[in-house]
Each structure stands twice: as structure tokens, then as C-alpha cells.
């Protein structure tokens, strides 16, 4: 519903979801504030990662559905004492909402500047918007299953499979373009200057690259 907002890089009104207004960061905001793009959004996909990597993904999906994504995230992080994910989410929200105040309260709930409350009712919406301002399709993100211990026969089979791929040239490294690669390409298309791209959002840079 916010495609025009993403396209033109304007503030996104999320009051209907009790999420206030999100200011879309420009490329310069990430660079000046030394914010790693992946570390900005990946922590919000922690639950997706748990589901994707598990051999019992259907069972975990049912638990998430019962508890809610936000409550499942809190429960999992607190029980495993994996506070780093919560800290990463806090830093991302502080950057996104342009605040210096901590967002996690004493009860591990998220309250931003005493106004915005993030809970089960709107956490998935927040994740969706964060991914969409980066032009990332949530459904396309895949996580490899946790690998079980291989038998000796399976190890030998895997060794031969990799050797075959190397011989036929299909074992190349991932060559996905980074946001800086995309920026460089659209700058040298002759349609945009450095300053213009520096002031674009990630969505605008990706969209310009795709159109060009």
C-alpha cells in the first residue's frame, strides 16, 4: 500500500498500526552513521531464520502462530540468553526512528520515545515495511537447514559432488551486487550524479538500477 511512498522516498505514515511515522533513510544516512545495511534489517528476520533452519519448521511455525512473532522472538532470545539479537534490533530502531533513547523497557517490551509501542499486533507490519523500504522480498529469503552429522558414505558422496561441480564450473562464488555496486552503475549510466545518488534511498537506487 505504500509503493508511492517508497518510490519517492517520503515519510511513511504508520499511525494506523501504532508505529508512528517512519523516515526513510537515504544512502548518506547509512554511510554517515556507519550503519551496516545487513545488520540493519537481518535481526528482524531472526524468527524466519529459526524456522528456515529447523528440521521441525512446521512445528515451530505453529508455536510462532500461537505466541506471535514478537513474543516468540523475546522468549527465544531470553531463554537462550541471546541478547545480541535484541540489542541489534534496538540499534536499528534507534536509527530508523532517529532517537538516542533505548527502546527496550524493563519488561523487554519496545517503547520508542514513550509514544510508539511495538508488540505482537504490529511487529510483523514493522518487519514488512523495513524490508520494503530496502526493496527486499521477504518470501524470497531462504535459510539453509541445519546440517546433520554425515555418515562416511554421505561425506564421500558430498566430496564427489563438489568435485564434479568444480570440473563443470558451477562452483562459483555468489556475485550479487552490493548497494555500492548498484550506486556506481547508475551513476555511470550518465543519468545521475554522485550527490543525487548519495541522497537516494536504497529502494530508489535498486529501482533505478532495475529500470535502467
PDB file of C-alpha atoms in Angstrom:
ATOM      1  CA  UNK A   1       0.000   0.000   0.000  1.00  0.00           C
ATOM      2  CA  UNK A   2       2.984   2.331   0.409  1.00  0.00           C
ATOM      3  CA  UNK A   3       4.600   1.842  -3.006  1.00  0.00           C
ATOM      4  CA  UNK A   4       4.406   5.547  -3.881  1.00  0.00           C
ATOM      5  CA  UNK A   5       5.976   6.434  -0.540  1.00  0.00           C
ATOM      6  CA  UNK A   6       8.849   4.038  -1.187  1.00  0.00           C
ATOM      7  CA  UNK A   7       9.307   5.289  -4.743  1.00  0.00           C
ATOM      8  CA  UNK A   8       9.565   8.953  -3.797  1.00  0.00           C
ATOM      9  CA  UNK A   9      11.403   8.437  -0.506  1.00  0.00           C
ATOM     10  CA  UNK A  10       8.893  10.313   1.658  1.00  0.00           C
ATOM     11  CA  UNK A  11       7.911   9.642   5.275  1.00  0.00           C
ATOM     12  CA  UNK A  12       5.691   6.588   5.753  1.00  0.00           C
ATOM     13  CA  UNK A  13       2.600   7.163   7.949  1.00  0.00           C
ATOM     14  CA  UNK A  14       2.022   4.095  10.111  1.00  0.00           C
ATOM     15  CA  UNK A  15      -0.244   5.593  12.790  1.00  0.00           C
ATOM     16  CA  UNK A  16      -2.954   3.079  11.882  1.00  0.00           C
ATOM     17  CA  UNK A  17      -0.545   0.390  13.086  1.00  0.00           C
ATOM     18  CA  UNK A  18       0.569   2.380  16.147  1.00  0.00           C
ATOM     19  CA  UNK A  19       4.046   2.678  14.637  1.00  0.00           C
ATOM     20  CA  UNK A  20       4.143   6.433  14.189  1.00  0.00           C
ATOM     21  CA  UNK A  21       5.955   7.788  11.153  1.00  0.00           C
ATOM     22  CA  UNK A  22       8.997   6.112   9.621  1.00  0.00           C
ATOM     23  CA  UNK A  23      11.566   8.328   7.936  1.00  0.00           C
ATOM     24  CA  UNK A  24      13.178   6.511   5.023  1.00  0.00           C
ATOM     25  CA  UNK A  25      16.969   6.647   5.459  1.00  0.00           C
ATOM     26  CA  UNK A  26      18.982   7.860   2.482  1.00  0.00           C
ATOM     27  CA  UNK A  27      22.227   6.210   1.403  1.00  0.00           C
ATOM     28  CA  UNK A  28      24.119   9.052   3.083  1.00  0.00           C
ATOM     29  CA  UNK A  29      22.390   8.273   6.413  1.00  0.00           C
ATOM     30  CA  UNK A  30      23.712   4.705   6.409  1.00  0.00           C
ATOM     31  CA  UNK A  31      27.216   5.858   5.474  1.00  0.00           C
ATOM     32  CA  UNK A  32      27.472   8.878   7.794  1.00  0.00           C
ATOM     33  CA  UNK A  33      26.086   6.902  10.751  1.00  0.00           C
ATOM     34  CA  UNK A  34      28.249   3.867   9.925  1.00  0.00           C
ATOM     35  CA  UNK A  35      25.201   1.591   9.723  1.00  0.00           C
ATOM     36  CA  UNK A  36      25.815  -1.750   8.032  1.00  0.00           C
ATOM     37  CA  UNK A  37      22.871  -2.409   5.717  1.00  0.00           C
ATOM     38  CA  UNK A  38      22.584  -6.113   6.528  1.00  0.00           C
ATOM     39  CA  UNK A  39      22.930  -5.558  10.268  1.00  0.00           C
ATOM     40  CA  UNK A  40      20.126  -3.014   9.956  1.00  0.00           C
ATOM     41  CA  UNK A  41      17.474  -5.478   8.779  1.00  0.00           C
ATOM     42  CA  UNK A  42      18.754  -9.038   9.400  1.00  0.00           C
ATOM     43  CA  UNK A  43      17.998  -9.061  13.186  1.00  0.00           C
ATOM     44  CA  UNK A  44      14.295  -8.654  12.359  1.00  0.00           C
ATOM     45  CA  UNK A  45      14.478 -11.949  10.433  1.00  0.00           C
ATOM     46  CA  UNK A  46      15.699 -13.946  13.436  1.00  0.00           C
ATOM     47  CA  UNK A  47      12.403 -15.839  13.757  1.00  0.00           C
ATOM     48  CA  UNK A  48      12.361 -16.530   9.999  1.00  0.00           C
ATOM     49  CA  UNK A  49      15.890 -17.887  10.348  1.00  0.00           C
ATOM     50  CA  UNK A  50      14.918 -20.214  13.212  1.00  0.00           C
ATOM     51  CA  UNK A  51      12.015 -21.570  11.154  1.00  0.00           C
ATOM     52  CA  UNK A  52      14.068 -21.848   7.970  1.00  0.00           C
ATOM     53  CA  UNK A  53      16.989 -23.664   9.564  1.00  0.00           C
ATOM     54  CA  UNK A  54      14.952 -26.105  11.651  1.00  0.00           C
ATOM     55  CA  UNK A  55      14.128 -29.648  10.564  1.00  0.00           C
ATOM     56  CA  UNK A  56      10.859 -29.217  12.513  1.00  0.00           C
ATOM     57  CA  UNK A  57       9.851 -25.985  10.776  1.00  0.00           C
ATOM     58  CA  UNK A  58       6.128 -26.818  10.708  1.00  0.00           C
ATOM     59  CA  UNK A  59       6.090 -27.374  14.458  1.00  0.00           C
ATOM     60  CA  UNK A  60       7.917 -24.082  15.088  1.00  0.00           C
ATOM     61  CA  UNK A  61       5.548 -22.252  12.729  1.00  0.00           C
ATOM     62  CA  UNK A  62       2.642 -23.446  14.867  1.00  0.00           C
ATOM     63  CA  UNK A  63       4.359 -22.212  18.026  1.00  0.00           C
ATOM     64  CA  UNK A  64       5.048 -18.834  16.402  1.00  0.00           C
ATOM     65  CA  UNK A  65       1.425 -18.638  15.285  1.00  0.00           C
ATOM     66  CA  UNK A  66       0.266 -19.376  18.825  1.00  0.00           C
ATOM     67  CA  UNK A  67       2.643 -16.979  20.603  1.00  0.00           C
ATOM     68  CA  UNK A  68       3.003 -14.311  17.910  1.00  0.00           C
ATOM     69  CA  UNK A  69       6.269 -13.381  16.184  1.00  0.00           C
ATOM     70  CA  UNK A  70       7.282 -10.748  18.717  1.00  0.00           C
ATOM     71  CA  UNK A  71       6.596 -12.866  21.813  1.00  0.00           C
ATOM     72  CA  UNK A  72       8.328 -15.876  20.246  1.00  0.00           C
ATOM     73  CA  UNK A  73      11.359 -13.697  19.479  1.00  0.00           C
ATOM     74  CA  UNK A  74      11.559 -12.429  23.060  1.00  0.00           C
ATOM     75  CA  UNK A  75      11.004 -15.881  24.570  1.00  0.00           C
ATOM     76  CA  UNK A  76      13.664 -17.481  22.359  1.00  0.00           C
ATOM     77  CA  UNK A  77      16.268 -14.764  22.914  1.00  0.00           C
ATOM     78  CA  UNK A  78      15.762 -14.602  26.678  1.00  0.00           C
ATOM     79  CA  UNK A  79      15.742 -18.384  27.175  1.00  0.00           C
ATOM     80  CA  UNK A  80      18.886 -18.833  25.082  1.00  0.00           C
ATOM     81  CA  UNK A  81      20.413 -15.654  26.562  1.00  0.00           C
ATOM     82  CA  UNK A  82      20.970 -14.435  23.007  1.00  0.00           C
ATOM     83  CA  UNK A  83      20.651 -10.767  23.918  1.00  0.00           C
ATOM     84  CA  UNK A  84      22.754  -9.690  20.926  1.00  0.00           C
ATOM     85  CA  UNK A  85      19.722 -10.010  18.615  1.00  0.00           C
ATOM     86  CA  UNK A  86      17.647  -7.741  20.843  1.00  0.00           C
ATOM     87  CA  UNK A  87      20.496  -5.222  21.048  1.00  0.00           C
ATOM     88  CA  UNK A  88      20.792  -5.248  17.240  1.00  0.00           C
ATOM     89  CA  UNK A  89      17.037  -4.659  16.884  1.00  0.00           C
ATOM     90  CA  UNK A  90      17.263  -1.789  19.353  1.00  0.00           C
ATOM     91  CA  UNK A  91      20.099  -0.129  17.417  1.00  0.00           C
ATOM     92  CA  UNK A  92      18.190  -0.488  14.148  1.00  0.00           C
ATOM     93  CA  UNK A  93      15.055   1.066  15.633  1.00  0.00           C
ATOM     94  CA  UNK A  94      17.022   3.942  17.139  1.00  0.00           C
ATOM     95  CA  UNK A  95      18.454   4.617  13.683  1.00  0.00           C
ATOM     96  CA  UNK A  96      15.105   4.215  11.933  1.00  0.00           C
ATOM     97  CA  UNK A  97      13.217   6.483  14.345  1.00  0.00           C
ATOM     98  CA  UNK A  98      16.137   8.887  14.767  1.00  0.00           C
ATOM     99  CA  UNK A  99      16.261   8.637  18.554  1.00  0.00           C
ATOM    100  CA  UNK A 100      19.067   8.263  21.091  1.00  0.00           C
ATOM    101  CA  UNK A 101      16.806   6.668  23.686  1.00  0.00           C
ATOM    102  CA  UNK A 102      16.870   2.937  24.403  1.00  0.00           C
ATOM    103  CA  UNK A 103      13.719   1.257  23.126  1.00  0.00           C
ATOM    104  CA  UNK A 104      13.534  -1.885  25.282  1.00  0.00           C
ATOM    105  CA  UNK A 105      11.748  -1.383  28.582  1.00  0.00           C
ATOM    106  CA  UNK A 106      12.135  -3.276  31.853  1.00  0.00           C
ATOM    107  CA  UNK A 107       9.644  -5.906  30.664  1.00  0.00           C
ATOM    108  CA  UNK A 108      11.504  -6.404  27.376  1.00  0.00           C
ATOM    109  CA  UNK A 109       8.744  -4.573  25.541  1.00  0.00           C
ATOM    110  CA  UNK A 110       9.610  -1.981  22.894  1.00  0.00           C
ATOM    111  CA  UNK A 111       8.609   1.610  23.559  1.00  0.00           C
ATOM    112  CA  UNK A 112      10.034   4.340  21.324  1.00  0.00           C
ATOM    113  CA  UNK A 113      10.197   7.823  22.861  1.00  0.00           C
ATOM    114  CA  UNK A 114       7.277   6.963  25.184  1.00  0.00           C
ATOM    115  CA  UNK A 115       4.911   7.138  22.208  1.00  0.00           C
ATOM    116  CA  UNK A 116       5.343   4.152  19.896  1.00  0.00           C
ATOM    117  CA  UNK A 117       4.672   0.672  21.255  1.00  0.00           C
ATOM    118  CA  UNK A 118       5.829  -2.377  19.321  1.00  0.00           C
ATOM    119  CA  UNK A 119       4.178  -5.679  20.197  1.00  0.00           C
ATOM    120  CA  UNK A 120       2.566  -8.749  18.638  1.00  0.00           C
ATOM    121  CA  UNK A 121      -0.093  -6.648  16.939  1.00  0.00           C
ATOM    122  CA  UNK A 122       2.299  -4.644  14.763  1.00  0.00           C
ATOM    123  CA  UNK A 123       5.739  -6.301  14.809  1.00  0.00           C
ATOM    124  CA  UNK A 124       5.159  -8.189  11.537  1.00  0.00           C
ATOM    125  CA  UNK A 125       3.988  -4.950   9.909  1.00  0.00           C
ATOM    126  CA  UNK A 126       7.176  -3.245  11.077  1.00  0.00           C
ATOM    127  CA  UNK A 127       9.291  -6.053   9.596  1.00  0.00           C
ATOM    128  CA  UNK A 128       7.403  -5.841   6.302  1.00  0.00           C
ATOM    129  CA  UNK A 129       7.916  -2.083   5.998  1.00  0.00           C
ATOM    130  CA  UNK A 130      11.611  -2.288   6.913  1.00  0.00           C
ATOM    131  CA  UNK A 131      12.179  -4.884   4.188  1.00  0.00           C
ATOM    132  CA  UNK A 132      10.083  -2.987   1.666  1.00  0.00           C
ATOM    133  CA  UNK A 133      11.976   0.299   2.106  1.00  0.00           C
ATOM    134  CA  UNK A 134      15.043  -1.776   1.191  1.00  0.00           C
ATOM    135  CA  UNK A 135      13.170  -3.396  -1.735  1.00  0.00           C
ATOM    136  CA  UNK A 136      13.623  -6.874  -0.258  1.00  0.00           C
ATOM    137  CA  UNK A 137      11.040  -9.598  -0.843  1.00  0.00           C
ATOM    138  CA  UNK A 138      10.632 -11.411   2.479  1.00  0.00           C
ATOM    139  CA  UNK A 139       9.250 -14.530   0.813  1.00  0.00           C
ATOM    140  CA  UNK A 140      12.399 -14.850  -1.334  1.00  0.00           C
ATOM    141  CA  UNK A 141      14.769 -15.078   1.644  1.00  0.00           C
ATOM    142  CA  UNK A 142      15.874 -18.661   2.207  1.00  0.00           C
ATOM    143  CA  UNK A 143      17.849 -20.192   5.071  1.00  0.00           C
ATOM    144  CA  UNK A 144      19.809 -23.431   4.787  1.00  0.00           C
ATOM    145  CA  UNK A 145      18.700 -26.238   7.083  1.00  0.00           C
ATOM    146  CA  UNK A 146      20.988 -27.178   9.933  1.00  0.00           C
ATOM    147  CA  UNK A 147      23.199 -29.962   8.622  1.00  0.00           C
ATOM    148  CA  UNK A 148      23.069 -33.250  10.481  1.00  0.00           C
ATOM    149  CA  UNK A 149      26.219 -35.287  11.059  1.00  0.00           C
ATOM    150  CA  UNK A 150      27.041 -37.085   7.808  1.00  0.00           C
ATOM    151  CA  UNK A 151      27.935 -40.761   7.587  1.00  0.00           C
ATOM    152  CA  UNK A 152      31.218 -41.714   5.899  1.00  0.00           C
ATOM    153  CA  UNK A 153      29.342 -42.722   2.752  1.00  0.00           C
ATOM    154  CA  UNK A 154      27.469 -39.383   2.687  1.00  0.00           C
ATOM    155  CA  UNK A 155      30.739 -37.495   3.174  1.00  0.00           C
ATOM    156  CA  UNK A 156      32.293 -39.305   0.223  1.00  0.00           C
ATOM    157  CA  UNK A 157      29.229 -38.623  -1.910  1.00  0.00           C
ATOM    158  CA  UNK A 158      29.363 -34.924  -0.994  1.00  0.00           C
ATOM    159  CA  UNK A 159      33.092 -34.796  -1.808  1.00  0.00           C
ATOM    160  CA  UNK A 160      32.480 -36.264  -5.259  1.00  0.00           C
ATOM    161  CA  UNK A 161      29.518 -33.939  -5.884  1.00  0.00           C
ATOM    162  CA  UNK A 162      31.634 -30.851  -5.122  1.00  0.00           C
ATOM    163  CA  UNK A 163      34.483 -32.154  -7.268  1.00  0.00           C
ATOM    164  CA  UNK A 164      32.076 -32.597 -10.167  1.00  0.00           C
ATOM    165  CA  UNK A 165      30.712 -29.063  -9.782  1.00  0.00           C
ATOM    166  CA  UNK A 166      34.239 -27.678  -9.811  1.00  0.00           C
ATOM    167  CA  UNK A 167      35.026 -29.565 -13.026  1.00  0.00           C
ATOM    168  CA  UNK A 168      31.940 -28.239 -14.827  1.00  0.00           C
ATOM    169  CA  UNK A 169      32.457 -24.728 -13.498  1.00  0.00           C
ATOM    170  CA  UNK A 170      29.325 -24.425 -11.365  1.00  0.00           C
ATOM    171  CA  UNK A 171      31.021 -23.848  -8.036  1.00  0.00           C
ATOM    172  CA  UNK A 172      31.365 -20.107  -8.439  1.00  0.00           C
ATOM    173  CA  UNK A 173      31.093 -17.723  -5.520  1.00  0.00           C
ATOM    174  CA  UNK A 174      27.988 -15.610  -5.074  1.00  0.00           C
ATOM    175  CA  UNK A 175      28.420 -12.486  -7.186  1.00  0.00           C
ATOM    176  CA  UNK A 176      25.432 -10.471  -6.009  1.00  0.00           C
ATOM    177  CA  UNK A 177      25.832  -6.750  -6.442  1.00  0.00           C
ATOM    178  CA  UNK A 178      26.112  -4.658  -3.284  1.00  0.00           C
ATOM    179  CA  UNK A 179      24.287  -1.355  -2.860  1.00  0.00           C
ATOM    180  CA  UNK A 180      27.571   0.432  -3.616  1.00  0.00           C
ATOM    181  CA  UNK A 181      27.912  -1.588  -6.833  1.00  0.00           C
ATOM    182  CA  UNK A 182      24.397  -0.561  -7.848  1.00  0.00           C
ATOM    183  CA  UNK A 183      25.132   3.071  -6.964  1.00  0.00           C
ATOM    184  CA  UNK A 184      28.288   3.043  -9.058  1.00  0.00           C
ATOM    185  CA  UNK A 185      26.448   1.578 -12.036  1.00  0.00           C
ATOM    186  CA  UNK A 186      23.579   4.068 -12.068  1.00  0.00           C
ATOM    187  CA  UNK A 187      25.999   6.971 -11.554  1.00  0.00           C
ATOM    188  CA  UNK A 188      27.980   5.896 -14.615  1.00  0.00           C
ATOM    189  CA  UNK A 189      24.819   5.417 -16.621  1.00  0.00           C
ATOM    190  CA  UNK A 190      25.072   9.181 -17.058  1.00  0.00           C
ATOM    191  CA  UNK A 191      21.573   9.760 -15.658  1.00  0.00           C
ATOM    192  CA  UNK A 192      22.515  10.557 -12.049  1.00  0.00           C
ATOM    193  CA  UNK A 193      25.327  12.432 -10.338  1.00  0.00           C
ATOM    194  CA  UNK A 194      27.162  11.359  -7.183  1.00  0.00           C
ATOM    195  CA  UNK A 195      25.269  13.826  -4.984  1.00  0.00           C
ATOM    196  CA  UNK A 196      21.931  12.662  -6.350  1.00  0.00           C
ATOM    197  CA  UNK A 197      22.645   9.004  -5.584  1.00  0.00           C
ATOM    198  CA  UNK A 198      24.072   9.918  -2.182  1.00  0.00           C
ATOM    199  CA  UNK A 199      20.661  11.398  -1.353  1.00  0.00           C
ATOM    200  CA  UNK A 200      18.621   8.464  -2.652  1.00  0.00           C
ATOM    201  CA  UNK A 201      17.007   5.775  -0.519  1.00  0.00           C
ATOM    202  CA  UNK A 202      18.039   2.144  -1.000  1.00  0.00           C
ATOM    203  CA  UNK A 203      14.668   1.487  -2.629  1.00  0.00           C
ATOM    204  CA  UNK A 204      15.244   4.293  -5.149  1.00  0.00           C
ATOM    205  CA  UNK A 205      18.741   3.074  -6.007  1.00  0.00           C
ATOM    206  CA  UNK A 206      17.549  -0.504  -6.591  1.00  0.00           C
ATOM    207  CA  UNK A 207      14.519   0.668  -8.534  1.00  0.00           C
ATOM    208  CA  UNK A 208      16.622   2.962 -10.764  1.00  0.00           C
ATOM    209  CA  UNK A 209      19.055   0.123 -11.428  1.00  0.00           C
ATOM    210  CA  UNK A 210      16.226  -2.243 -12.405  1.00  0.00           C
ATOM    211  CA  UNK A 211      14.578   0.332 -14.693  1.00  0.00           C
ATOM    212  CA  UNK A 212      17.846   1.303 -16.382  1.00  0.00           C
TER     213      UNK A 212
END
